[in-house]
Amino acid sequence: FSLWAIARHDLARLVRPSRRALARGCGHRMSQDETGRSYAAIYAFSDETGQHEVVDQVHGASRQPPLDAMIELRYPQGRPDLARVPRPVLWLGIYALLLGLLAILAAKAAGVI
């Protein structure tokens, strides 16, 4: 399920041309749980369809980047709501982990392990 939940948005990134946008850090969304506070940057940018705001998918312990910092975002053409900071190594690691777990579950179901 986790693999599907992530891949359904990334499929659009693979089949549509990629667009770039220069976005301005305009705030931070705070989350709090039993381990403490975390922050996700909010980016504002505009394209031919208008103004957009997106929340970063990666949370951190501090408010980074600072307000008004300019950051490059990438998104599939026609889907500015899917804009995110390019982090290819992070996403390759996440997919490798999920595919590895899927392989273990398949091997367990097949009786190999």
PDB file of N, CA and C in Angstrom, residues 35-105:
ATOM      1  N   THR A  35       7.432  13.239  20.226  1.00  0.00           N
ATOM      2  CA  THR A  35       8.889  13.417  20.112  1.00  0.00           C
ATOM      3  C   THR A  35       9.290  14.882  19.976  1.00  0.00           C
ATOM      4  N   GLY A  36       8.344  15.769  19.799  1.00  0.00           N
ATOM      5  CA  GLY A  36       8.654  17.194  19.702  1.00  0.00           C
ATOM      6  C   GLY A  36       8.005  17.841  18.500  1.00  0.00           C
ATOM      7  N   ARG A  37       8.533  18.986  18.140  1.00  0.00           N
ATOM      8  CA  ARG A  37       8.007  19.761  17.019  1.00  0.00           C
ATOM      9  C   ARG A  37       8.824  19.497  15.763  1.00  0.00           C
ATOM     10  N   SER A  38       8.133  19.582  14.638  1.00  0.00           N
ATOM     11  CA  SER A  38       8.817  19.532  13.343  1.00  0.00           C
ATOM     12  C   SER A  38       8.163  20.564  12.433  1.00  0.00           C
ATOM     13  N   TYR A  39       8.952  21.006  11.453  1.00  0.00           N
ATOM     14  CA  TYR A  39       8.498  22.068  10.569  1.00  0.00           C
ATOM     15  C   TYR A  39       8.646  21.651   9.114  1.00  0.00           C
ATOM     16  N   ALA A  40       7.695  22.051   8.304  1.00  0.00           N
ATOM     17  CA  ALA A  40       7.756  21.844   6.856  1.00  0.00           C
ATOM     18  C   ALA A  40       7.614  23.213   6.201  1.00  0.00           C
ATOM     19  N   ALA A  41       8.488  23.493   5.257  1.00  0.00           N
ATOM     20  CA  ALA A  41       8.458  24.789   4.584  1.00  0.00           C
ATOM     21  C   ALA A  41       7.239  24.891   3.666  1.00  0.00           C
ATOM     22  N   ILE A  42       6.730  26.092   3.548  1.00  0.00           N
ATOM     23  CA  ILE A  42       5.654  26.391   2.610  1.00  0.00           C
ATOM     24  C   ILE A  42       6.251  27.284   1.529  1.00  0.00           C
ATOM     25  N   TYR A  43       6.067  26.883   0.268  1.00  0.00           N
ATOM     26  CA  TYR A  43       6.630  27.608  -0.861  1.00  0.00           C
ATOM     27  C   TYR A  43       5.515  28.203  -1.709  1.00  0.00           C
ATOM     28  N   ALA A  44       5.734  29.419  -2.182  1.00  0.00           N
ATOM     29  CA  ALA A  44       4.793  30.092  -3.082  1.00  0.00           C
ATOM     30  C   ALA A  44       5.486  30.350  -4.415  1.00  0.00           C
ATOM     31  N   PHE A  45       4.764  30.081  -5.489  1.00  0.00           N
ATOM     32  CA  PHE A  45       5.298  30.339  -6.829  1.00  0.00           C
ATOM     33  C   PHE A  45       4.137  30.583  -7.776  1.00  0.00           C
ATOM     34  N   SER A  46       4.467  31.084  -8.950  1.00  0.00           N
ATOM     35  CA  SER A  46       3.429  31.306  -9.953  1.00  0.00           C
ATOM     36  C   SER A  46       3.889  30.688 -11.269  1.00  0.00           C
ATOM     37  N   ASP A  47       2.909  30.273 -12.049  1.00  0.00           N
ATOM     38  CA  ASP A  47       3.159  29.792 -13.407  1.00  0.00           C
ATOM     39  C   ASP A  47       2.045  30.330 -14.294  1.00  0.00           C
ATOM     40  N   GLU A  48       1.928  29.800 -15.493  1.00  0.00           N
ATOM     41  CA  GLU A  48       0.926  30.327 -16.421  1.00  0.00           C
ATOM     42  C   GLU A  48      -0.508  30.111 -15.954  1.00  0.00           C
ATOM     43  N   THR A  49      -0.726  29.206 -14.988  1.00  0.00           N
ATOM     44  CA  THR A  49      -2.077  28.956 -14.488  1.00  0.00           C
ATOM     45  C   THR A  49      -2.413  29.783 -13.252  1.00  0.00           C
ATOM     46  N   GLY A  50      -1.443  30.513 -12.707  1.00  0.00           N
ATOM     47  CA  GLY A  50      -1.717  31.361 -11.556  1.00  0.00           C
ATOM     48  C   GLY A  50      -0.756  31.159 -10.405  1.00  0.00           C
ATOM     49  N   GLN A  51      -1.191  31.593  -9.222  1.00  0.00           N
ATOM     50  CA  GLN A  51      -0.390  31.498  -8.000  1.00  0.00           C
ATOM     51  C   GLN A  51      -0.634  30.138  -7.330  1.00  0.00           C
ATOM     52  N   HIS A  52       0.427  29.589  -6.746  1.00  0.00           N
ATOM     53  CA  HIS A  52       0.319  28.298  -6.074  1.00  0.00           C
ATOM     54  C   HIS A  52       1.124  28.313  -4.785  1.00  0.00           C
ATOM     55  N   GLU A  53       0.667  27.530  -3.825  1.00  0.00           N
ATOM     56  CA  GLU A  53       1.408  27.288  -2.586  1.00  0.00           C
ATOM     57  C   GLU A  53       1.475  25.792  -2.374  1.00  0.00           C
ATOM     58  N   VAL A  54       2.657  25.307  -2.014  1.00  0.00           N
ATOM     59  CA  VAL A  54       2.830  23.890  -1.705  1.00  0.00           C
ATOM     60  C   VAL A  54       3.603  23.768  -0.402  1.00  0.00           C
ATOM     61  N   VAL A  55       3.316  22.695   0.322  1.00  0.00           N
ATOM     62  CA  VAL A  55       4.010  22.395   1.574  1.00  0.00           C
ATOM     63  C   VAL A  55       5.045  21.321   1.281  1.00  0.00           C
ATOM     64  N   ASP A  56       6.269  21.538   1.747  1.00  0.00           N
ATOM     65  CA  ASP A  56       7.347  20.577   1.538  1.00  0.00           C
ATOM     66  C   ASP A  56       6.978  19.244   2.184  1.00  0.00           C
ATOM     67  N   GLN A  57       7.387  18.152   1.554  1.00  0.00           N
ATOM     68  CA  GLN A  57       7.090  16.817   2.075  1.00  0.00           C
ATOM     69  C   GLN A  57       8.064  16.386   3.159  1.00  0.00           C
ATOM     70  N   VAL A  58       9.174  17.099   3.285  1.00  0.00           N
ATOM     71  CA  VAL A  58      10.196  16.743   4.266  1.00  0.00           C
ATOM     72  C   VAL A  58      10.111  17.704   5.441  1.00  0.00           C
ATOM     73  N   HIS A  59      10.000  17.134   6.633  1.00  0.00           N
ATOM     74  CA  HIS A  59       9.936  17.927   7.862  1.00  0.00           C
ATOM     75  C   HIS A  59      11.313  17.966   8.515  1.00  0.00           C
ATOM     76  N   GLY A  60      11.591  19.040   9.231  1.00  0.00           N
ATOM     77  CA  GLY A  60      12.854  19.175   9.947  1.00  0.00           C
ATOM     78  C   GLY A  60      12.628  19.734  11.333  1.00  0.00           C
ATOM     79  N   ALA A  61      13.668  19.669  12.161  1.00  0.00           N
ATOM     80  CA  ALA A  61      13.572  20.143  13.539  1.00  0.00           C
ATOM     81  C   ALA A  61      13.620  21.664  13.632  1.00  0.00           C
ATOM     82  N   SER A  62      14.093  22.336  12.581  1.00  0.00           N
ATOM     83  CA  SER A  62      14.161  23.793  12.599  1.00  0.00           C
ATOM     84  C   SER A  62      13.426  24.358  11.387  1.00  0.00           C
ATOM     85  N   ARG A  63      13.181  25.633  11.443  1.00  0.00           N
ATOM     86  CA  ARG A  63      12.464  26.313  10.349  1.00  0.00           C
ATOM     87  C   ARG A  63      13.436  26.649   9.229  1.00  0.00           C
ATOM     88  N   GLN A  64      13.593  25.710   8.322  1.00  0.00           N
ATOM     89  CA  GLN A  64      14.492  25.875   7.185  1.00  0.00           C
ATOM     90  C   GLN A  64      13.718  25.639   5.903  1.00  0.00           C
ATOM     91  N   PRO A  65      13.976  26.337   4.854  1.00  0.00           N
ATOM     92  CA  PRO A  65      14.854  27.483   4.712  1.00  0.00           C
ATOM     93  C   PRO A  65      14.217  28.725   5.332  1.00  0.00           C
ATOM     94  N   PRO A  66      14.997  29.796   5.479  1.00  0.00           N
ATOM     95  CA  PRO A  66      14.441  31.018   6.053  1.00  0.00           C
ATOM     96  C   PRO A  66      13.367  31.622   5.141  1.00  0.00           C
ATOM     97  N   LEU A  67      12.526  32.431   5.723  1.00  0.00           N
ATOM     98  CA  LEU A  67      11.493  33.114   4.943  1.00  0.00           C
ATOM     99  C   LEU A  67      12.138  33.942   3.839  1.00  0.00           C
ATOM    100  N   ASP A  68      11.472  34.016   2.723  1.00  0.00           N
ATOM    101  CA  ASP A  68      11.893  34.757   1.523  1.00  0.00           C
ATOM    102  C   ASP A  68      13.081  34.134   0.794  1.00  0.00           C
ATOM    103  N   ALA A  69      13.543  32.957   1.222  1.00  0.00           N
ATOM    104  CA  ALA A  69      14.600  32.262   0.475  1.00  0.00           C
ATOM    105  C   ALA A  69      14.000  31.767  -0.836  1.00  0.00           C
ATOM    106  N   MET A  70      14.791  31.816  -1.887  1.00  0.00           N
ATOM    107  CA  MET A  70      14.333  31.354  -3.195  1.00  0.00           C
ATOM    108  C   MET A  70      14.846  29.935  -3.424  1.00  0.00           C
ATOM    109  N   ILE A  71      13.918  29.030  -3.750  1.00  0.00           N
ATOM    110  CA  ILE A  71      14.206  27.611  -3.910  1.00  0.00           C
ATOM    111  C   ILE A  71      13.633  27.148  -5.249  1.00  0.00           C
ATOM    112  N   GLU A  72      14.376  26.293  -5.950  1.00  0.00           N
ATOM    113  CA  GLU A  72      13.862  25.727  -7.199  1.00  0.00           C
ATOM    114  C   GLU A  72      12.992  24.515  -6.886  1.00  0.00           C
ATOM    115  N   LEU A  73      11.803  24.501  -7.459  1.00  0.00           N
ATOM    116  CA  LEU A  73      10.893  23.364  -7.357  1.00  0.00           C
ATOM    117  C   LEU A  73      10.732  22.742  -8.730  1.00  0.00           C
ATOM    118  N   ARG A  74      10.369  21.477  -8.759  1.00  0.00           N
ATOM    119  CA  ARG A  74      10.065  20.781 -10.014  1.00  0.00           C
ATOM    120  C   ARG A  74       8.694  20.126  -9.862  1.00  0.00           C
ATOM    121  N   TYR A  75       7.970  20.108 -10.988  1.00  0.00           N
ATOM    122  CA  TYR A  75       6.651  19.482 -10.984  1.00  0.00           C
ATOM    123  C   TYR A  75       6.304  19.010 -12.383  1.00  0.00           C
ATOM    124  N   PRO A  76       5.406  18.012 -12.493  1.00  0.00           N
ATOM    125  CA  PRO A  76       4.987  17.565 -13.825  1.00  0.00           C
ATOM    126  C   PRO A  76       4.095  18.623 -14.481  1.00  0.00           C
ATOM    127  N   GLN A  77       4.256  18.783 -15.780  1.00  0.00           N
ATOM    128  CA  GLN A  77       3.471  19.782 -16.506  1.00  0.00           C
ATOM    129  C   GLN A  77       1.988  19.594 -16.240  1.00  0.00           C
ATOM    130  N   GLY A  78       1.334  20.686 -15.915  1.00  0.00           N
ATOM    131  CA  GLY A  78      -0.097  20.654 -15.646  1.00  0.00           C
ATOM    132  C   GLY A  78      -0.465  20.268 -14.227  1.00  0.00           C
ATOM    133  N   ARG A  79       0.524  19.974 -13.366  1.00  0.00           N
ATOM    134  CA  ARG A  79       0.256  19.569 -11.981  1.00  0.00           C
ATOM    135  C   ARG A  79       1.116  20.365 -10.998  1.00  0.00           C
ATOM    136  N   PRO A  80       0.935  21.683 -10.926  1.00  0.00           N
ATOM    137  CA  PRO A  80       1.732  22.474  -9.983  1.00  0.00           C
ATOM    138  C   PRO A  80       1.479  22.084  -8.529  1.00  0.00           C
ATOM    139  N   ASP A  81       0.372  21.409  -8.261  1.00  0.00           N
ATOM    140  CA  ASP A  81       0.102  20.949  -6.898  1.00  0.00           C
ATOM    141  C   ASP A  81       1.086  19.862  -6.456  1.00  0.00           C
ATOM    142  N   LEU A  82       1.802  19.250  -7.407  1.00  0.00           N
ATOM    143  CA  LEU A  82       2.781  18.216  -7.091  1.00  0.00           C
ATOM    144  C   LEU A  82       4.212  18.764  -7.047  1.00  0.00           C
ATOM    145  N   ALA A  83       4.360  20.086  -6.993  1.00  0.00           N
ATOM    146  CA  ALA A  83       5.693  20.688  -6.958  1.00  0.00           C
ATOM    147  C   ALA A  83       6.410  20.287  -5.677  1.00  0.00           C
ATOM    148  N   ARG A  84       7.710  19.997  -5.818  1.00  0.00           N
ATOM    149  CA  ARG A  84       8.522  19.677  -4.644  1.00  0.00           C
ATOM    150  C   ARG A  84       9.983  19.995  -4.932  1.00  0.00           C
ATOM    151  N   VAL A  85      10.740  20.117  -3.847  1.00  0.00           N
ATOM    152  CA  VAL A  85      12.179  20.336  -3.950  1.00  0.00           C
ATOM    153  C   VAL A  85      12.793  19.053  -4.501  1.00  0.00           C
ATOM    154  N   PRO A  86      13.634  19.131  -5.532  1.00  0.00           N
ATOM    155  CA  PRO A  86      14.235  17.908  -6.073  1.00  0.00           C
ATOM    156  C   PRO A  86      15.194  17.273  -5.059  1.00  0.00           C
ATOM    157  N   ARG A  87      14.907  16.050  -4.687  1.00  0.00           N
ATOM    158  CA  ARG A  87      15.750  15.275  -3.767  1.00  0.00           C
ATOM    159  C   ARG A  87      15.855  13.845  -4.305  1.00  0.00           C
ATOM    160  N   PRO A  88      16.554  13.640  -5.419  1.00  0.00           N
ATOM    161  CA  PRO A  88      16.558  12.316  -6.054  1.00  0.00           C
ATOM    162  C   PRO A  88      17.139  11.211  -5.173  1.00  0.00           C
ATOM    163  N   VAL A  89      18.181  11.486  -4.408  1.00  0.00           N
ATOM    164  CA  VAL A  89      18.790  10.445  -3.575  1.00  0.00           C
ATOM    165  C   VAL A  89      17.821  10.002  -2.482  1.00  0.00           C
ATOM    166  N   LEU A  90      17.119  10.947  -1.874  1.00  0.00           N
ATOM    167  CA  LEU A  90      16.138  10.609  -0.845  1.00  0.00           C
ATOM    168  C   LEU A  90      15.044   9.709  -1.411  1.00  0.00           C
ATOM    169  N   TRP A  91      14.489  10.075  -2.567  1.00  0.00           N
ATOM    170  CA  TRP A  91      13.387   9.298  -3.136  1.00  0.00           C
ATOM    171  C   TRP A  91      13.852   7.943  -3.652  1.00  0.00           C
ATOM    172  N   LEU A  92      15.070   7.857  -4.184  1.00  0.00           N
ATOM    173  CA  LEU A  92      15.598   6.551  -4.585  1.00  0.00           C
ATOM    174  C   LEU A  92      15.752   5.643  -3.366  1.00  0.00           C
ATOM    175  N   GLY A  93      16.202   6.201  -2.259  1.00  0.00           N
ATOM    176  CA  GLY A  93      16.326   5.420  -1.025  1.00  0.00           C
ATOM    177  C   GLY A  93      14.983   4.927  -0.515  1.00  0.00           C
ATOM    178  N   ILE A  94      13.972   5.782  -0.567  1.00  0.00           N
ATOM    179  CA  ILE A  94      12.632   5.386  -0.113  1.00  0.00           C
ATOM    180  C   ILE A  94      12.085   4.268  -0.989  1.00  0.00           C
ATOM    181  N   TYR A  95      12.218   4.422  -2.320  1.00  0.00           N
ATOM    182  CA  TYR A  95      11.738   3.363  -3.219  1.00  0.00           C
ATOM    183  C   TYR A  95      12.521   2.072  -3.037  1.00  0.00           C
ATOM    184  N   ALA A  96      13.828   2.159  -2.833  1.00  0.00           N
ATOM    185  CA  ALA A  96      14.631   0.949  -2.612  1.00  0.00           C
ATOM    186  C   ALA A  96      14.189   0.235  -1.344  1.00  0.00           C
ATOM    187  N   LEU A  97      13.938   0.978  -0.286  1.00  0.00           N
ATOM    188  CA  LEU A  97      13.469   0.389   0.966  1.00  0.00           C
ATOM    189  C   LEU A  97      12.119  -0.288   0.782  1.00  0.00           C
ATOM    190  N   LEU A  98      11.168   0.392   0.143  1.00  0.00           N
ATOM    191  CA  LEU A  98       9.836  -0.182  -0.044  1.00  0.00           C
ATOM    192  C   LEU A  98       9.859  -1.403  -0.960  1.00  0.00           C
ATOM    193  N   LEU A  99      10.673  -1.357  -2.022  1.00  0.00           N
ATOM    194  CA  LEU A  99      10.787  -2.516  -2.912  1.00  0.00           C
ATOM    195  C   LEU A  99      11.463  -3.685  -2.203  1.00  0.00           C
ATOM    196  N   GLY A 100      12.445  -3.398  -1.357  1.00  0.00           N
ATOM    197  CA  GLY A 100      13.083  -4.453  -0.563  1.00  0.00           C
ATOM    198  C   GLY A 100      12.102  -5.112   0.390  1.00  0.00           C
ATOM    199  N   LEU A 101      11.288  -4.307   1.051  1.00  0.00           N
ATOM    200  CA  LEU A 101      10.264  -4.869   1.947  1.00  0.00           C
ATOM    201  C   LEU A 101       9.243  -5.694   1.177  1.00  0.00           C
ATOM    202  N   LEU A 102       8.875  -5.243  -0.019  1.00  0.00           N
ATOM    203  CA  LEU A 102       7.953  -6.000  -0.855  1.00  0.00           C
ATOM    204  C   LEU A 102       8.558  -7.343  -1.249  1.00  0.00           C
ATOM    205  N   ALA A 103       9.854  -7.345  -1.572  1.00  0.00           N
ATOM    206  CA  ALA A 103      10.537  -8.596  -1.924  1.00  0.00           C
ATOM    207  C   ALA A 103      10.561  -9.556  -0.744  1.00  0.00           C
ATOM    208  N   ILE A 104      10.792  -9.052   0.448  1.00  0.00           N
ATOM    209  CA  ILE A 104      10.785  -9.910   1.641  1.00  0.00           C
ATOM    210  C   ILE A 104       9.404 -10.493   1.879  1.00  0.00           C
ATOM    211  N   LEU A 105       8.371  -9.671   1.743  1.00  0.00           N
ATOM    212  CA  LEU A 105       7.001 -10.175   1.927  1.00  0.00           C
ATOM    213  C   LEU A 105       6.645 -11.216   0.864  1.00  0.00           C
TER     214      LEU A 105
END
